[in-house]
PDB file of C-alpha atoms in Angstrom:
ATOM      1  CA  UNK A 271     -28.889 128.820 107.574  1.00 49.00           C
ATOM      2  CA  UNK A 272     -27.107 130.733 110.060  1.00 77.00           C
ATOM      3  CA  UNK A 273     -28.056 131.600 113.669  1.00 87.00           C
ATOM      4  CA  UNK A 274     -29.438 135.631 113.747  1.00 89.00           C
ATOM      5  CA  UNK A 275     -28.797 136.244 117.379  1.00 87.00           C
ATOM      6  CA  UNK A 276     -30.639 140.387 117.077  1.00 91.00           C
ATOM      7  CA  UNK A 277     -33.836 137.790 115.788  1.00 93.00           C
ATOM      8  CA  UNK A 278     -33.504 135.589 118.910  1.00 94.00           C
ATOM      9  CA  UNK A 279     -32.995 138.853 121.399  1.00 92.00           C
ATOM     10  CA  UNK A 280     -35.883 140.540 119.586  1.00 93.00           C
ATOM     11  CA  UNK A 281     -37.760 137.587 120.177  1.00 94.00           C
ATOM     12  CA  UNK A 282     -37.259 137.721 124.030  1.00 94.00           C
ATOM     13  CA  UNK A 283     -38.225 140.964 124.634  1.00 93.00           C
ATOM     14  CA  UNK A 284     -41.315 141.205 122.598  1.00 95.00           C
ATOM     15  CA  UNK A 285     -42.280 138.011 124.738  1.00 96.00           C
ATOM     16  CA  UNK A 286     -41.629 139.640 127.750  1.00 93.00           C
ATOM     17  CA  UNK A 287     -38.944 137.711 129.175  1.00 95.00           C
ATOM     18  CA  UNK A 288     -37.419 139.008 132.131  1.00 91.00           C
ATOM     19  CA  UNK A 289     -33.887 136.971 131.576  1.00 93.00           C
ATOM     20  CA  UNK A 290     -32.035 135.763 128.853  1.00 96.00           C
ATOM     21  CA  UNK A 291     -29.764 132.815 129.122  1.00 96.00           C
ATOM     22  CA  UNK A 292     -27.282 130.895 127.071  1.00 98.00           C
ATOM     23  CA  UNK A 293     -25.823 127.579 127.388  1.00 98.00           C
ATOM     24  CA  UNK A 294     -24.114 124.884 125.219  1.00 98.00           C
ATOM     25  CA  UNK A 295     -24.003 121.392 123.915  1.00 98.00           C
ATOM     26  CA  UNK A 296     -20.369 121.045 123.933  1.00 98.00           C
ATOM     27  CA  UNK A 297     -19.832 117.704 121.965  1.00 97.00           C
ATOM     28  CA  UNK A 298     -17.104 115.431 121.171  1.00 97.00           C
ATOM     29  CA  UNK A 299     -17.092 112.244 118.826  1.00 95.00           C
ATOM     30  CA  UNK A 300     -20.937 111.662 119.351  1.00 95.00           C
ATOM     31  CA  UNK A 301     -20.811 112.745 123.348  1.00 97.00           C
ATOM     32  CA  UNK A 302     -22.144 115.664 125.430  1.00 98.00           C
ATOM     33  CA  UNK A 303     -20.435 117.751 128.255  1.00 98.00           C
ATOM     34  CA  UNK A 304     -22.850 117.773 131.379  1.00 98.00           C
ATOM     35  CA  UNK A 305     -21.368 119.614 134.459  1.00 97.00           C
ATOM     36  CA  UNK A 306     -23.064 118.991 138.086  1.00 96.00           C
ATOM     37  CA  UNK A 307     -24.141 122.296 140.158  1.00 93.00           C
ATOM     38  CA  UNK A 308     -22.355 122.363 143.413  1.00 91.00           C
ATOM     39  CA  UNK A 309     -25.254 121.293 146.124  1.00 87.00           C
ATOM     40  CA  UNK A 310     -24.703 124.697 147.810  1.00 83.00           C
ATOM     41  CA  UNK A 311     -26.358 126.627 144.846  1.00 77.00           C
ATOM     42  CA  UNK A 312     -29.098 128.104 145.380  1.00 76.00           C
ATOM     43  CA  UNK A 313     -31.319 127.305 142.169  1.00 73.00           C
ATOM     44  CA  UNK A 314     -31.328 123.431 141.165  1.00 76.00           C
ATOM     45  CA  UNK A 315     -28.808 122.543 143.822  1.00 76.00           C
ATOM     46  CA  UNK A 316     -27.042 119.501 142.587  1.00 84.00           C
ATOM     47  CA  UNK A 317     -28.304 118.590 139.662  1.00 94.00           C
ATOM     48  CA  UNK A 318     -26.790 117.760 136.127  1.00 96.00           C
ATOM     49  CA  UNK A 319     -27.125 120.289 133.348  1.00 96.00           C
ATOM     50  CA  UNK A 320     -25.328 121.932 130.137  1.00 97.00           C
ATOM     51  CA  UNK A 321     -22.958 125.089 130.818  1.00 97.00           C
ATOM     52  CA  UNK A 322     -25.278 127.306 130.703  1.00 96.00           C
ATOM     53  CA  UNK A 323     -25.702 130.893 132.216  1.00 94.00           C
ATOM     54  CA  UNK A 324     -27.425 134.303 132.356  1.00 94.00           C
ATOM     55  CA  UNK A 325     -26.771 137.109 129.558  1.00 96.00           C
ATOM     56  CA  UNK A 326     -25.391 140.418 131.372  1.00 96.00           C
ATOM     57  CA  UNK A 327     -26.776 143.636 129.964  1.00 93.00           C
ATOM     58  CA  UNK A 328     -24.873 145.280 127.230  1.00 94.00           C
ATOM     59  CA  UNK A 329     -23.896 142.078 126.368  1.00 95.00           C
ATOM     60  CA  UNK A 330     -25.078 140.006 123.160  1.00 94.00           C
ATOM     61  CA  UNK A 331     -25.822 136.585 123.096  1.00 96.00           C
ATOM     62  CA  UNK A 332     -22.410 135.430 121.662  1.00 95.00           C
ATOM     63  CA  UNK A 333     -20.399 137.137 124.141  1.00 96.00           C
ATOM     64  CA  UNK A 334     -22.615 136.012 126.843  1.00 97.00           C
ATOM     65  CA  UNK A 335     -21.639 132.463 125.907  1.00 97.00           C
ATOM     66  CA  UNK A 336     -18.336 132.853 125.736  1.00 97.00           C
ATOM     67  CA  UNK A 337     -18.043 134.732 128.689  1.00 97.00           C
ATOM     68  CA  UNK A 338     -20.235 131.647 130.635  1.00 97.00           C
ATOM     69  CA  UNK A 339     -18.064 128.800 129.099  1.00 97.00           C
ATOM     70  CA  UNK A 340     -14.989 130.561 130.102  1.00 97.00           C
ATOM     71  CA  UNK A 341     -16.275 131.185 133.583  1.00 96.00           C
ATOM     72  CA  UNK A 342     -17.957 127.994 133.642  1.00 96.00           C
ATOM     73  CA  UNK A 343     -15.505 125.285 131.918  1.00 97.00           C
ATOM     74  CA  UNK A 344     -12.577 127.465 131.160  1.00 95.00           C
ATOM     75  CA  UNK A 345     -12.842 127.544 127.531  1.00 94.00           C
ATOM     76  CA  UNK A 346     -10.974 130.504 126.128  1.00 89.00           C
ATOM     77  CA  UNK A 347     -10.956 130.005 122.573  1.00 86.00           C
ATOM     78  CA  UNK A 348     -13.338 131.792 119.584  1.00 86.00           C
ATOM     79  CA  UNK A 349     -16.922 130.213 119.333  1.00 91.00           C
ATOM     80  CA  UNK A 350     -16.791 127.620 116.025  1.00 92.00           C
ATOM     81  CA  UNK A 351     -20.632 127.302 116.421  1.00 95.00           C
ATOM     82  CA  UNK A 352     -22.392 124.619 114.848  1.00 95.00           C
ATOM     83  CA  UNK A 353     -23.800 126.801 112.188  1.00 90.00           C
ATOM     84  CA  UNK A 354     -27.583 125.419 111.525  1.00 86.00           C
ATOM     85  CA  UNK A 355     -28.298 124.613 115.808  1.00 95.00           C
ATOM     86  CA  UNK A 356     -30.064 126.564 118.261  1.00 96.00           C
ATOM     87  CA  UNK A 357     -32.458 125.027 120.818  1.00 96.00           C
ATOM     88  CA  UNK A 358     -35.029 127.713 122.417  1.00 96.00           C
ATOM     89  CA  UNK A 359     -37.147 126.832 126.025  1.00 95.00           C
ATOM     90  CA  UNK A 360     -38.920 128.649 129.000  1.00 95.00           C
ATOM     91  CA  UNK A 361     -38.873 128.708 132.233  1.00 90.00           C
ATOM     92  CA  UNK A 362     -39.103 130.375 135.746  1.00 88.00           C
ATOM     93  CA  UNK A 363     -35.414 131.447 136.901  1.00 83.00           C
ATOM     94  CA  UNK A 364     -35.154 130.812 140.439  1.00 79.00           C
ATOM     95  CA  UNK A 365     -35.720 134.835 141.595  1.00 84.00           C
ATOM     96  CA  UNK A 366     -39.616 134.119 139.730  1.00 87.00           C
ATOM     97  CA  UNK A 367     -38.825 135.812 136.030  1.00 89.00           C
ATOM     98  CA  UNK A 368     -39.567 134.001 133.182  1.00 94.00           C
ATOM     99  CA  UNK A 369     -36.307 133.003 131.476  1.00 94.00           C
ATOM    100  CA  UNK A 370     -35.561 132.206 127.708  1.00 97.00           C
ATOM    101  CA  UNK A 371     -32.694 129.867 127.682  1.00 96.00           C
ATOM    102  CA  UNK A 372     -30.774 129.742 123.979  1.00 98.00           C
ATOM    103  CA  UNK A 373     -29.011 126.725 123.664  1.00 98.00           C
ATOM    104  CA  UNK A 374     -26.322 126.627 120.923  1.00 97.00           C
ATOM    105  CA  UNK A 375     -24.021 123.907 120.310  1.00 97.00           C
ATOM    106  CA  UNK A 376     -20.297 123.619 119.341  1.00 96.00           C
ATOM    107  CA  UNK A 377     -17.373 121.005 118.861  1.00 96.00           C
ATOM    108  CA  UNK A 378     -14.941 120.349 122.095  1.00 96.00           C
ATOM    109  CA  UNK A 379     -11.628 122.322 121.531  1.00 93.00           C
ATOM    110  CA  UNK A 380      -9.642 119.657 123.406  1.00 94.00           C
ATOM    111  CA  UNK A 381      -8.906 121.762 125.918  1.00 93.00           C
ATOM    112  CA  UNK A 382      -8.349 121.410 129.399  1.00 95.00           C
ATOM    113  CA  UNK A 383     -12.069 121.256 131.533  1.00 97.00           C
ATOM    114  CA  UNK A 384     -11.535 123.600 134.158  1.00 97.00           C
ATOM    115  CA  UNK A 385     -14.767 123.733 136.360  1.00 97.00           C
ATOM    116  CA  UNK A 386     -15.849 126.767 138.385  1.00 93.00           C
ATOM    117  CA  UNK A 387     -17.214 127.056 142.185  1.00 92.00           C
ATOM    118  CA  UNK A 388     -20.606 126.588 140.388  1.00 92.00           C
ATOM    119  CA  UNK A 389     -19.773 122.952 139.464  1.00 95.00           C
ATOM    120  CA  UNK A 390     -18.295 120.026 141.442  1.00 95.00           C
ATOM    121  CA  UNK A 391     -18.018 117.517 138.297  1.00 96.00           C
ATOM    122  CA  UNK A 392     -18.613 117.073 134.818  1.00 98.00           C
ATOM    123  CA  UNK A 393     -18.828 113.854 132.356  1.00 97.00           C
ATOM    124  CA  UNK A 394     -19.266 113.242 128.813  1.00 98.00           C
ATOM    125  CA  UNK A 395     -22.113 111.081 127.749  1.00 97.00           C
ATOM    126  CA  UNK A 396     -24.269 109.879 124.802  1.00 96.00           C
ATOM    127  CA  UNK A 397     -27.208 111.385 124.148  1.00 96.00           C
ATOM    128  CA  UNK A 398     -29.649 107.788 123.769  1.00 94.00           C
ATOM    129  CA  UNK A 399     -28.096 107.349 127.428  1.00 93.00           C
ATOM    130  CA  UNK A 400     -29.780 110.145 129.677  1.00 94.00           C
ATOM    131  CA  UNK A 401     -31.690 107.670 131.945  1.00 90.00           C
ATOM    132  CA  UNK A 402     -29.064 108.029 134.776  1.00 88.00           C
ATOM    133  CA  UNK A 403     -29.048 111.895 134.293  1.00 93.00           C
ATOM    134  CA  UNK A 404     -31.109 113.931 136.595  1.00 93.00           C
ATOM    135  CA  UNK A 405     -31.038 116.998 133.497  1.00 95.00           C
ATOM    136  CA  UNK A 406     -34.062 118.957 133.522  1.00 93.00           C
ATOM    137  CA  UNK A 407     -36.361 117.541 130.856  1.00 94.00           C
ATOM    138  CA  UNK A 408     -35.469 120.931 128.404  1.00 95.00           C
ATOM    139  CA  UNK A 409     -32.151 119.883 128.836  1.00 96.00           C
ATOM    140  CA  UNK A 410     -32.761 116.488 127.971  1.00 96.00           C
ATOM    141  CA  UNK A 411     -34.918 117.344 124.853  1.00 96.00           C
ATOM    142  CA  UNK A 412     -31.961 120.343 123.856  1.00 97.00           C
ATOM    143  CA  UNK A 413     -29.384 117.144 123.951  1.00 98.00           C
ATOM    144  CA  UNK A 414     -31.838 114.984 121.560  1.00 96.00           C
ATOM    145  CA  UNK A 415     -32.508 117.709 119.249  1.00 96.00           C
ATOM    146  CA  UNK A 416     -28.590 118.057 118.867  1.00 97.00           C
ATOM    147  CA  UNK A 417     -28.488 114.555 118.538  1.00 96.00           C
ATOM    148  CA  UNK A 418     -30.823 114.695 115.787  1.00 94.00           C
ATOM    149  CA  UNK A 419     -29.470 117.616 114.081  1.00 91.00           C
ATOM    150  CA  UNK A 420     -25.744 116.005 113.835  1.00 86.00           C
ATOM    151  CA  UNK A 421     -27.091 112.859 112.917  1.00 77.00           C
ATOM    152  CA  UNK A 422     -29.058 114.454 109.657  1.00 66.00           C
ATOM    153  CA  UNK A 423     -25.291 116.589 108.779  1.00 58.00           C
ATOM    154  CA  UNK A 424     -23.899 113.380 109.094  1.00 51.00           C
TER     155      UNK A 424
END
Protein backbone atom coordinates (compact mmCIF):
# COMPACT_ATOMS: atom_id res chain seq x y z
CA UNK A 1 0.00 0.00 0.00
CA UNK A 2 1.13 3.40 -0.46
CA UNK A 3 -0.19 6.67 1.04
CA UNK A 4 -2.53 8.64 -1.94
CA UNK A 5 -2.25 12.08 -0.50
CA UNK A 6 -5.03 13.72 -3.69
CA UNK A 7 -7.42 10.69 -1.76
CA UNK A 8 -6.72 12.15 1.72
CA UNK A 9 -7.16 16.04 0.39
CA UNK A 10 -10.28 14.93 -1.49
CA UNK A 11 -11.40 13.49 1.56
CA UNK A 12 -11.15 16.83 3.53
CA UNK A 13 -12.91 18.90 1.42
CA UNK A 14 -15.85 16.79 0.62
CA UNK A 15 -16.11 16.67 4.57
CA UNK A 16 -16.04 20.14 4.84
CA UNK A 17 -13.04 20.77 6.73
CA UNK A 18 -12.04 24.18 7.08
CA UNK A 19 -8.09 23.27 7.79
CA UNK A 20 -5.86 20.71 6.91
CA UNK A 21 -2.95 19.76 9.05
CA UNK A 22 0.03 17.49 9.01
CA UNK A 23 2.24 16.24 11.61
CA UNK A 24 4.67 13.31 12.27
CA UNK A 25 5.71 10.39 14.34
CA UNK A 26 9.31 10.87 13.99
CA UNK A 27 10.75 7.56 15.49
CA UNK A 28 13.99 6.18 16.40
CA UNK A 29 14.91 2.54 17.66
CA UNK A 30 11.30 1.97 19.10
CA UNK A 31 10.95 5.87 20.45
CA UNK A 32 8.84 8.91 19.49
CA UNK A 33 9.83 12.66 19.10
CA UNK A 34 7.32 14.82 21.26
CA UNK A 35 8.15 18.61 21.25
CA UNK A 36 6.47 20.97 24.09
CA UNK A 37 4.51 24.25 22.77
CA UNK A 38 6.05 27.29 24.23
CA UNK A 39 3.36 28.44 27.13
CA UNK A 40 2.97 31.75 25.23
CA UNK A 41 1.05 30.04 22.30
CA UNK A 42 -1.99 30.77 21.88
CA UNK A 43 -3.78 27.30 21.11
CA UNK A 44 -2.78 24.39 23.68
CA UNK A 45 -0.26 26.56 25.45
CA UNK A 46 2.26 24.24 26.90
CA UNK A 47 1.41 21.11 26.21
CA UNK A 48 3.27 18.02 24.63
CA UNK A 49 2.46 17.02 21.08
CA UNK A 50 3.97 15.57 17.63
CA UNK A 51 5.45 18.25 15.05
CA UNK A 52 2.66 18.93 13.60
CA UNK A 53 1.29 22.02 11.63
CA UNK A 54 -1.22 23.65 9.25
CA UNK A 55 -1.13 22.96 5.30
CA UNK A 56 -0.70 26.48 3.40
CA UNK A 57 -2.76 26.79 0.25
CA UNK A 58 -1.18 25.76 -2.95
CA UNK A 59 0.59 23.51 -1.01
CA UNK A 60 0.13 19.54 -0.94
CA UNK A 61 0.25 17.52 1.92
CA UNK A 62 3.91 16.33 1.45
CA UNK A 63 5.31 19.65 1.11
CA UNK A 64 3.30 20.88 3.93
CA UNK A 65 5.17 18.39 6.10
CA UNK A 66 8.28 19.05 5.11
CA UNK A 67 7.95 22.54 5.20
CA UNK A 68 6.48 22.10 9.17
CA UNK A 69 9.36 19.70 10.23
CA UNK A 70 11.85 22.03 8.83
CA UNK A 71 10.28 25.00 10.51
CA UNK A 72 9.43 23.04 13.42
CA UNK A 73 12.56 20.61 14.21
CA UNK A 74 14.89 21.68 11.51
CA UNK A 75 14.81 18.68 9.45
CA UNK A 76 15.96 19.44 5.94
CA UNK A 77 16.29 16.25 4.34
CA UNK A 78 13.70 14.31 1.63
CA UNK A 79 10.63 12.61 3.39
CA UNK A 80 11.57 8.51 3.61
CA UNK A 81 7.91 7.98 4.76
CA UNK A 82 6.94 4.93 6.35
CA UNK A 83 5.18 3.64 3.34
CA UNK A 84 1.90 1.68 4.74
CA UNK A 85 1.18 4.65 7.93
CA UNK A 86 -1.14 7.40 8.04
CA UNK A 87 -3.21 8.25 11.14
CA UNK A 88 -6.44 10.55 10.32
CA UNK A 89 -8.46 12.67 13.43
CA UNK A 90 -10.78 15.78 13.95
CA UNK A 91 -10.92 18.49 15.71
CA UNK A 92 -11.73 22.24 16.38
CA UNK A 93 -8.49 24.43 15.52
CA UNK A 94 -8.26 27.05 17.98
CA UNK A 95 -9.86 30.06 15.47
CA UNK A 96 -13.36 27.44 15.69
CA UNK A 97 -12.82 25.43 12.10
CA UNK A 98 -12.94 21.98 12.09
CA UNK A 99 -9.45 20.62 11.36
CA UNK A 100 -8.34 17.22 9.76
CA UNK A 101 -4.99 16.47 11.13
CA UNK A 102 -2.90 13.69 8.81
CA UNK A 103 -0.44 12.13 10.77
CA UNK A 104 2.33 10.30 8.83
CA UNK A 105 5.26 8.76 10.28
CA UNK A 106 8.98 8.48 9.32
CA UNK A 107 12.48 7.21 10.65
CA UNK A 108 14.83 9.96 12.57
CA UNK A 109 17.58 11.15 10.08
CA UNK A 110 20.06 11.63 12.94
CA UNK A 111 20.12 14.96 12.52
CA UNK A 112 20.57 17.75 14.67
CA UNK A 113 16.89 18.75 16.65
CA UNK A 114 16.70 22.27 16.13
CA UNK A 115 13.42 23.58 17.83
CA UNK A 116 11.52 26.68 16.71
CA UNK A 117 9.93 29.72 18.85
CA UNK A 118 6.86 27.38 18.81
CA UNK A 119 8.61 24.82 21.08
CA UNK A 120 10.65 25.15 24.30
CA UNK A 121 11.70 21.26 24.51
CA UNK A 122 11.42 18.04 23.02
CA UNK A 123 12.13 14.25 24.27
CA UNK A 124 12.04 10.92 22.85
CA UNK A 125 9.87 8.37 24.50
CA UNK A 126 8.23 4.91 24.19
CA UNK A 127 5.05 4.64 23.12
CA UNK A 128 3.59 1.97 26.24
CA UNK A 129 5.02 5.03 28.38
CA UNK A 130 2.58 8.08 27.68
CA UNK A 131 1.22 8.28 31.29
CA UNK A 132 3.53 11.28 32.13
CA UNK A 133 2.62 12.96 28.73
CA UNK A 134 0.00 15.58 28.75
CA UNK A 135 -0.52 14.67 24.51
CA UNK A 136 -3.93 15.20 23.47
CA UNK A 137 -5.67 11.83 23.52
CA UNK A 138 -5.51 11.78 19.24
CA UNK A 139 -2.07 12.17 19.75
CA UNK A 140 -1.78 9.53 22.12
CA UNK A 141 -3.91 7.03 20.05
CA UNK A 142 -1.74 8.34 16.55
CA UNK A 143 1.54 7.17 18.73
CA UNK A 144 -0.18 3.60 19.56
CA UNK A 145 -1.38 3.03 16.18
CA UNK A 146 2.35 3.61 15.00
CA UNK A 147 3.33 1.48 17.62
CA UNK A 148 1.17 -1.13 16.37
CA UNK A 149 1.85 -0.73 12.82
CA UNK A 150 5.87 -1.13 13.33
CA UNK A 151 5.39 -3.81 15.59
CA UNK A 152 3.26 -6.00 12.81
CA UNK A 153 6.43 -4.90 9.93
CA UNK A 154 8.55 -6.11 12.46
Amino acid sequence: MSIDVQALSESARRDGIGKVVVGAVIHHLGQVLILRRSSSDDFLPGIEELPSGGVDAGETLFEGLARELAEEVGRVRGLDLDPDFVSVFDYVSGSGRRARQYTFALPYDGAEVILSDEHTAYRWVQPDQLGDSDLTEESKQTIRKWSRSATRGA
